[in-house]
Amino acid sequence: SECPEWKEDDLDKKLISVLKTNLRIRELNVITPKYSEEYVIDLLIVQKDRKLSQSILEFLFLQDKDVWDHVCSNHAKKCWEVMFMVFQADFEQWNRYFEQLNTLSIFEGDKPGSLFLNQFQTNTAFIEIVKSSENFLAFL
């Protein structure tokens, strides 16, 4: 069968195609799962492409709790870095995605989400953004 998304130049469509295929293979439970989202997150960090990262994040946020448990447990800091690259001081965006992760119960108890949340207290670039008086009020 043809894969029309591979005929286009848009890297985001190609990466989403890889993620979708990987998710379908994992649903079959016939082989040990490989988590392509790990590699995609690594690629997004290297690419430093805000638009590409936004597109991939939007796709990932449509996925289930298992995907996010895995991303937040094994790649919490990297995932946070990608989100920070996209959202910066756009606290409405942070809130929107935060609510989605909260709906998936990623932050409950000693779950992997605590590694993700810790970045708000330790990431110096984020702290510097929030320190400005204009951003601080928006953050509150």
PDB file of C-alpha atoms in Angstrom, residues 84-85 88-89 119-132:
ATOM      1  CA  PHE A  84       9.311  24.582  26.793  1.00  0.00           C
ATOM      2  CA  MET A  85      10.751  25.205  23.325  1.00  0.00           C
ATOM      3  CA  GLN A  88       7.984  29.433  26.367  1.00  0.00           C
ATOM      4  CA  ALA A  89       5.903  32.040  28.239  1.00  0.00           C
ATOM      5  CA  GLN A 119      11.328  20.881  35.789  1.00  0.00           C
ATOM      6  CA  PHE A 120       9.198  23.902  36.695  1.00  0.00           C
ATOM      7  CA  GLN A 121      11.320  24.356  39.813  1.00  0.00           C
ATOM      8  CA  THR A 122      14.725  23.465  38.409  1.00  0.00           C
ATOM      9  CA  ASN A 123      14.854  24.664  34.795  1.00  0.00           C
ATOM     10  CA  THR A 124      16.735  27.961  34.949  1.00  0.00           C
ATOM     11  CA  ALA A 125      15.498  29.189  31.550  1.00  0.00           C
ATOM     12  CA  PHE A 126      11.875  28.757  32.652  1.00  0.00           C
ATOM     13  CA  ILE A 127      12.574  30.434  35.993  1.00  0.00           C
ATOM     14  CA  GLU A 128      14.115  33.429  34.190  1.00  0.00           C
ATOM     15  CA  ILE A 129      11.041  33.780  31.983  1.00  0.00           C
ATOM     16  CA  VAL A 130       8.691  33.688  34.965  1.00  0.00           C
ATOM     17  CA  LYS A 131      10.815  36.210  36.895  1.00  0.00           C
ATOM     18  CA  SER A 132       9.946  39.097  34.588  1.00  0.00           C
TER      19      SER A 132
END
